[in-house]
Amino acid sequence: MKETSERKQKVLQILYETEADYVSGEELSNKLDVSRTTIWKYIQSLREQGYLIDSSSRLGYSLVKAPDILSPEEIKKDLETEILGQEVIYYEKVESTNKIAIAEAKEGAVEGAIVIAGEQTAGKGRLGRSFFCPPGGIWFSVILRPNLRPDFVAQLNFIGVIALAKTIDKLTDLKPGIKWPNDILVNGRKVSGILTELSAEVDQINYLVMGIGINLNIDLDQFPADLVNKASSVQRELGERVSKLEFFLSLITELELAYFKFQEQGFISIIEDWKEYNLTLGQEVQVDNGREVLVGKAVDIDSTGALLIKLADGRVKKVVAGDVTLEKEYT
Ligand code: BT5
């Protein structure tokens, strides 16, 4: 199976190198040491993925246009990371990439392996909520195996949101903001969310799956009615489409940089990056922590990644997990 995908990758690589020219079936079959019928099957499979490949019995094959998809072939071509995305599993349509990544992690998938889907039919949000994941967005899950105590896992969400904010900042002229703990907002609307799930012993994480969803090229009229006023997409806010591949590659590069920095220099070192995009600290907020709704001012992040809320009576409460509503959203 792996050999097949490596060979298909090689065919694609040769087609890219040949640029506008043609490469003959014979040359491909010699280079890969497989029959011309097998080459034909790889070409057909690439076409099914959306590649426009011209074929001529005299000249051979020529790549006319590549689809904007996050297939392993496209990703590996331009990958600049050390660990993230070295293994990629791509599906056109799945229930949830987190579900698959958890199964892969249990089976021993390497750190940095990524499961991606073109579309999710049962995308998961936090606390059993669902996440709307139509084609056009980026939906993926990264497997990490950090040397970290489970009670510090919330810190890793910071890496995800920092990487997302930096990528939007770098590739567009939009102003992304981070709403604690895991939302990225553009012009007050949510364009991205993160769901981190883990398997751990008392003092050590076995594996962690960070699921990231981004509304990239999605029309507002595709959103269900309950999301129309609070969600948006990068395309909608920017007024133009953004290459999925470029966005994804930039995102995993930023994600890896933040992950390495976190591991080498500790959590405090990444809080500064987080604060650059912070929409929560200094704001009056309502926080639902599952047991009660706290109202106060978000004053700081502690060393575990928890949010500190100063209540009207002056007490400071720590929130480890919950949903924040900013004052401008509820007044
Ligand atoms: C999240 O949950 O924001 C985490 C979303 C994680 C999705 C990724 S996609 C890849 C991976 N595989 C999965 O199955 N999941 C992950 P939470 O903070 O609980 O927000 C959920 C709430 O956001 C919902 O109750 C809706 O109100 C809203 N929502 C749902 N779909 C949305 C969308 N596409 N864009 C913006 N908001 C959405």
Coordinates of C-alpha atoms and ligand atoms in Angstrom, one line a residue:
M1 CA 0.0 0.0 0.0
K2 CA 2.7 2.4 1.1
E3 CA 4.8 1.4 -2.0
T4 CA 1.8 2.2 -4.3
S5 CA 1.4 5.7 -2.8
E6 CA 5.2 6.3 -2.9
R7 CA 5.2 5.4 -6.6
K8 CA 2.2 7.5 -7.3
Q9 CA 4.0 10.3 -5.5
K10 CA 7.0 9.7 -7.8
V11 CA 4.9 9.8 -11.0
L12 CA 3.5 13.2 -9.8
Q13 CA 6.9 14.5 -9.0
I14 CA 8.1 13.6 -12.5
L15 CA 5.1 15.2 -14.1
Y16 CA 5.8 18.4 -12.1
E17 CA 9.5 18.3 -13.1
T18 CA 8.5 17.9 -16.8
E19 CA 6.4 21.1 -16.5
A20 CA 4.6 21.9 -19.7
D21 CA 6.4 19.1 -21.6
Y22 CA 5.3 15.5 -21.9
V23 CA 6.9 12.4 -20.3
S24 CA 6.4 9.1 -22.1
G25 CA 4.7 6.1 -20.5
E26 CA 7.8 4.2 -21.3
E27 CA 10.1 6.5 -19.5
L28 CA 7.8 6.5 -16.4
S29 CA 7.6 2.8 -16.5
N30 CA 11.5 2.5 -16.7
K31 CA 12.1 5.0 -13.9
L32 CA 9.6 3.3 -11.6
D33 CA 10.3 -0.2 -12.7
V34 CA 6.7 -1.0 -13.2
S35 CA 4.6 -1.9 -16.2
R36 CA 3.0 0.8 -18.4
T37 CA -0.4 -0.5 -17.4
T38 CA 0.5 0.2 -13.8
I39 CA 1.6 3.7 -14.8
W40 CA -1.8 4.2 -16.5
K41 CA -3.5 3.2 -13.2
Y42 CA -1.5 5.8 -11.3
I43 CA -2.5 8.4 -13.8
Q44 CA -6.1 7.4 -13.6
S45 CA -6.0 7.6 -9.8
L46 CA -4.4 11.1 -9.9
R47 CA -7.2 12.2 -12.3
E48 CA -9.8 10.9 -9.9
Q49 CA -8.2 13.1 -7.3
G50 CA -8.7 16.1 -9.6
Y51 CA -5.4 16.4 -11.5
L52 CA -5.9 17.4 -15.1
I53 CA -3.4 15.3 -17.0
D54 CA -3.2 15.4 -20.8
S55 CA -2.3 12.2 -22.5
S56 CA -1.2 11.6 -26.1
S57 CA -0.3 8.2 -27.5
R58 CA 2.7 9.7 -29.2
L59 CA 4.1 12.0 -26.5
G60 CA 2.9 10.5 -23.2
Y61 CA 1.6 12.5 -20.2
S62 CA 1.6 16.1 -19.2
L63 CA 0.3 17.8 -16.1
V64 CA -2.1 20.6 -17.0
K65 CA -3.5 21.6 -13.7
A66 CA -3.3 20.4 -10.1
P67 CA -6.3 20.5 -7.7
D68 CA -6.1 22.6 -4.5
I69 CA -6.3 19.6 -2.3
L70 CA -4.4 18.5 0.8
S71 CA -3.3 15.1 -0.5
P72 CA 0.0 13.6 0.7
E73 CA 1.4 14.1 -2.8
E74 CA 0.8 17.8 -2.8
I75 CA 1.9 18.3 0.8
K76 CA 5.1 16.3 0.5
K77 CA 6.2 18.3 -2.5
D78 CA 6.6 21.5 -0.5
L79 CA 6.9 20.3 3.0
E80 CA 9.5 22.2 5.1
T81 CA 8.8 20.7 8.6
E82 CA 10.9 18.2 10.5
I83 CA 8.1 16.2 12.1
L84 CA 4.7 17.6 11.3
G85 CA 3.2 16.1 8.2
Q86 CA 6.0 13.6 7.6
E87 CA 3.1 11.0 7.6
V88 CA -0.1 12.2 6.0
I89 CA -3.4 10.2 5.7
Y90 CA -5.9 11.9 3.5
Y91 CA -9.6 11.1 3.1
E92 CA -12.1 12.9 0.9
K93 CA -14.9 12.5 3.4
V94 CA -14.9 11.1 6.9
E95 CA -16.9 11.5 10.1
S96 CA -14.1 13.0 12.1
T97 CA -10.4 13.2 11.6
N98 CA -9.9 13.2 15.4
K99 CA -11.6 9.9 15.6
I100 CA -9.3 8.4 13.0
A101 CA -6.2 10.0 14.4
I102 CA -7.0 8.6 17.9
A103 CA -7.2 5.1 16.3
E104 CA -3.9 5.7 14.5
A105 CA -2.2 6.9 17.6
K106 CA -3.4 3.8 19.5
E107 CA -1.8 1.8 16.8
G108 CA 1.5 3.6 17.3
A109 CA 1.5 6.3 14.6
V110 CA 4.6 8.5 14.8
E111 CA 4.6 11.9 16.4
G112 CA 3.7 14.5 13.8
A113 CA 1.4 12.2 11.8
I114 CA -1.6 14.1 10.3
V115 CA -5.0 12.9 9.3
I116 CA -6.8 15.3 6.9
A117 CA -10.2 15.2 5.3
G118 CA -11.8 17.2 2.5
E119 CA -15.0 17.2 4.3
Q120 CA -16.4 15.9 7.7
T121 CA -19.8 14.5 8.3
A122 CA -19.7 14.4 12.1
G123 CA -17.0 17.0 13.0
K124 CA -16.5 17.2 16.7
G125 CA -16.4 20.3 18.8
R126 CA -15.6 20.4 22.5
L127 CA -18.0 19.1 25.2
G128 CA -19.8 16.8 22.8
R129 CA -20.8 19.7 20.5
S130 CA -20.7 19.3 16.7
F131 CA -18.6 21.3 14.2
F132 CA -19.8 22.1 10.7
C133 CA -17.1 21.0 8.2
P134 CA -18.2 21.3 4.5
P135 CA -15.8 21.1 1.5
G136 CA -13.7 24.2 1.1
G137 CA -12.5 24.2 4.7
I138 CA -9.4 22.6 6.2
W139 CA -10.1 19.8 8.6
F140 CA -7.2 17.9 10.1
S141 CA -5.8 16.3 13.3
V142 CA -2.1 16.1 14.4
I143 CA -0.8 13.4 16.6
L144 CA 1.7 14.6 19.2
R145 CA 3.5 12.8 21.9
P146 CA 4.8 15.5 24.2
N147 CA 6.8 14.9 27.3
L148 CA 4.2 16.7 29.5
R149 CA 2.1 16.0 32.5
P150 CA -1.6 15.7 31.6
D151 CA -2.7 18.6 33.8
F152 CA -0.6 20.9 31.6
V153 CA -2.3 19.8 28.3
A154 CA -4.3 23.0 28.0
Q155 CA -1.0 24.7 27.3
L156 CA -0.8 23.0 23.9
N157 CA -4.0 24.7 22.7
F158 CA -2.0 27.9 22.9
I159 CA 0.4 26.5 20.2
G160 CA -2.5 25.8 17.9
V161 CA -4.2 29.2 18.2
I162 CA -0.9 31.0 17.9
A163 CA 0.0 29.1 14.7
L164 CA -3.5 29.8 13.3
A165 CA -3.4 33.5 14.1
K166 CA 0.1 33.9 12.7
T167 CA -0.8 32.1 9.4
I168 CA -3.9 34.3 8.8
D169 CA -1.8 37.3 9.7
K170 CA 1.0 36.3 7.3
L171 CA -1.1 35.2 4.3
T172 CA -3.9 37.8 4.4
D173 CA -4.4 41.4 5.5
L174 CA -7.1 40.3 8.0
K175 CA -6.6 40.9 11.7
P176 CA -7.1 37.6 13.5
G177 CA -7.7 37.5 17.2
I178 CA -7.6 34.7 19.8
K179 CA -10.5 34.2 22.2
W180 CA -9.5 31.9 25.1
P181 CA -9.2 29.0 24.9
N182 CA -9.4 27.9 21.3
D183 CA -11.3 30.2 19.0
I184 CA -9.9 32.3 16.2
L185 CA -12.1 35.3 15.4
V186 CA -11.9 37.6 12.4
N187 CA -14.1 40.8 12.6
G188 CA -15.8 39.2 15.7
R189 CA -16.7 36.0 14.0
K190 CA -15.3 32.5 14.6
V191 CA -13.3 31.2 11.6
S192 CA -11.5 28.4 13.4
G193 CA -11.6 26.1 16.4
I194 CA -9.4 23.5 18.0
L195 CA -10.4 20.3 19.8
T196 CA -7.6 18.5 21.7
E197 CA -8.1 15.0 22.9
L198 CA -5.7 12.9 24.9
S199 CA -4.8 9.5 26.3
A200 CA -2.7 9.7 29.5
E201 CA -1.5 8.0 32.6
V202 CA -1.5 9.9 35.9
D203 CA 1.8 11.7 35.2
Q204 CA 2.5 11.2 31.5
I205 CA 0.7 11.8 28.2
N206 CA 0.6 8.7 25.9
Y207 CA -0.6 10.7 22.9
L208 CA -2.5 13.8 22.1
V209 CA -4.6 14.5 19.1
M210 CA -5.0 18.2 18.2
G211 CA -7.9 18.6 15.8
I212 CA -8.0 21.9 13.9
G213 CA -10.8 23.2 11.8
I214 CA -10.6 26.3 9.6
N215 CA -13.4 27.9 7.5
L216 CA -11.2 28.8 4.6
N217 CA -13.1 28.9 1.3
I218 CA -16.7 28.6 2.4
D219 CA -19.6 30.9 1.3
L220 CA -21.6 32.3 4.1
D221 CA -24.8 30.9 2.6
Q222 CA -23.4 27.4 3.1
F223 CA -23.5 27.8 6.9
P224 CA -26.5 26.5 8.9
A225 CA -28.8 29.3 10.2
D226 CA -27.5 29.1 13.8
L227 CA -24.0 29.9 12.7
V228 CA -24.6 32.6 10.2
N229 CA -24.3 35.4 12.7
K230 CA -21.4 34.1 14.7
A231 CA -19.2 32.2 12.2
S232 CA -17.4 33.3 9.0
S233 CA -14.8 32.1 6.7
V234 CA -11.4 33.6 5.6
Q235 CA -12.7 33.8 2.0
R236 CA -15.8 35.7 3.1
E237 CA -13.8 38.2 5.3
L238 CA -11.1 38.7 2.7
G239 CA -13.3 38.8 -0.4
E240 CA -11.2 36.2 -2.2
R241 CA -10.2 32.5 -2.1
V242 CA -7.0 31.4 -0.4
S243 CA -5.0 28.4 -1.5
K244 CA -5.7 25.5 0.9
L245 CA -2.3 24.1 0.3
E246 CA -0.4 27.3 1.0
F247 CA -2.5 27.9 4.1
F248 CA -2.0 24.4 5.4
L249 CA 1.8 24.3 4.8
S250 CA 2.2 27.7 6.5
L251 CA 0.1 26.6 9.4
I252 CA 2.0 23.4 10.1
T253 CA 5.3 25.2 9.8
E254 CA 4.1 27.7 12.4
L255 CA 2.6 24.9 14.5
E256 CA 5.9 23.1 14.6
L257 CA 7.9 26.3 15.4
A258 CA 5.6 27.0 18.3
Y259 CA 5.7 23.4 19.5
F260 CA 9.5 23.3 19.4
K261 CA 9.7 26.7 21.2
F262 CA 7.3 25.4 23.8
Q263 CA 9.4 22.3 24.4
E264 CA 12.7 24.0 24.4
Q265 CA 11.9 27.2 26.3
G266 CA 8.7 26.4 28.1
F267 CA 5.2 27.7 28.2
I268 CA 6.1 31.3 29.3
S269 CA 8.0 31.8 26.1
I270 CA 4.9 31.3 23.9
I271 CA 2.6 33.4 26.0
E272 CA 4.2 36.5 24.6
D273 CA 3.2 35.4 21.1
W274 CA -0.3 34.6 22.2
K275 CA -0.7 38.0 23.8
E276 CA 0.0 39.7 20.4
Y277 CA -3.3 38.3 19.2
N278 CA -5.2 38.2 22.5
L279 CA -8.8 39.3 22.5
T280 CA -9.6 38.1 26.0
L281 CA -7.3 39.6 28.6
G282 CA -8.4 43.1 29.8
Q283 CA -12.0 42.4 28.7
E284 CA -15.2 42.1 30.7
V285 CA -16.3 38.5 30.1
Q286 CA -18.8 35.9 31.1
V287 CA -17.3 32.4 31.5
D288 CA -19.3 29.3 31.6
N289 CA -17.1 26.6 33.2
G290 CA -19.8 23.9 33.2
R291 CA -20.8 24.5 36.8
E292 CA -21.4 28.2 37.0
V293 CA -21.3 31.3 34.9
L294 CA -18.7 33.8 36.2
V295 CA -18.8 37.4 35.3
G296 CA -15.8 39.6 35.7
K297 CA -12.6 40.9 34.0
A298 CA -10.2 38.5 32.4
V299 CA -6.9 39.5 34.0
D300 CA -4.3 36.9 33.2
I301 CA -3.2 33.5 32.1
D302 CA -1.5 31.4 34.8
S303 CA 1.4 29.0 34.3
T304 CA -0.9 26.1 33.4
G305 CA -2.8 28.0 30.7
A306 CA -5.8 28.6 32.9
L307 CA -7.7 32.0 32.6
L308 CA -7.9 34.2 35.7
I309 CA -11.1 36.1 36.2
K310 CA -11.4 39.0 38.6
L311 CA -14.9 39.1 40.0
A312 CA -16.8 42.2 41.1
D313 CA -16.0 41.5 44.8
G314 CA -12.3 41.4 44.0
R315 CA -11.7 37.7 44.2
V316 CA -9.7 36.1 41.4
K317 CA -11.1 32.8 40.1
K318 CA -9.1 30.4 37.9
V319 CA -10.9 28.8 34.9
V320 CA -9.2 25.6 33.5
A321 CA -11.8 24.9 30.8
G322 CA -14.9 26.7 29.7
D323 CA -16.6 29.0 27.2
V324 CA -15.9 32.7 27.2
T325 CA -18.4 35.3 26.0
L326 CA -16.8 38.8 25.5
E327 CA -18.8 41.7 26.8
K328 CA -19.3 43.1 23.3
E329 CA -21.0 39.7 22.4
Y330 CA -23.5 39.7 25.3
T331 CA -24.4 43.4 25.6
Ligands
BT5_1 C1 -14.4 23.8 18.5 O1 -15.3 23.4 19.5 O2 -14.3 24.9 18.1 C2 -13.5 22.7 18.1 C3 -13.6 22.5 16.6 C4 -12.6 21.4 16.1 C5 -12.9 21.0 14.7 C6 -11.8 20.1 14.2 S1 -11.9 19.8 12.5 C7 -10.7 18.6 12.6 C8 -10.9 17.8 13.8 N1 -11.8 16.7 13.7 C9 -13.0 16.9 14.4 O3 -13.9 16.1 14.4 N2 -12.9 18.1 15.1 C10 -11.6 18.7 14.8 P1 -16.2 24.4 20.4 O4 -15.3 25.5 21.0 O5 -16.9 23.5 21.2 O6 -17.1 25.1 19.3 C11 -18.3 24.4 18.8 C12 -19.3 25.5 18.5 O7 -18.8 26.3 17.4 C13 -20.6 24.9 18.0 O8 -21.5 24.6 19.1 C14 -21.1 26.0 17.1 O9 -21.8 27.0 17.8 C15 -19.9 26.6 16.5 N3 -19.5 26.0 15.2 C16 -19.8 24.9 14.7 N4 -19.2 24.7 13.5 C17 -18.6 25.9 13.2 C18 -17.8 26.4 12.1 N5 -17.6 25.6 11.0 N6 -17.3 27.6 12.3 C19 -17.5 28.4 13.3 N7 -18.2 28.0 14.4 C20 -18.7 26.7 14.3

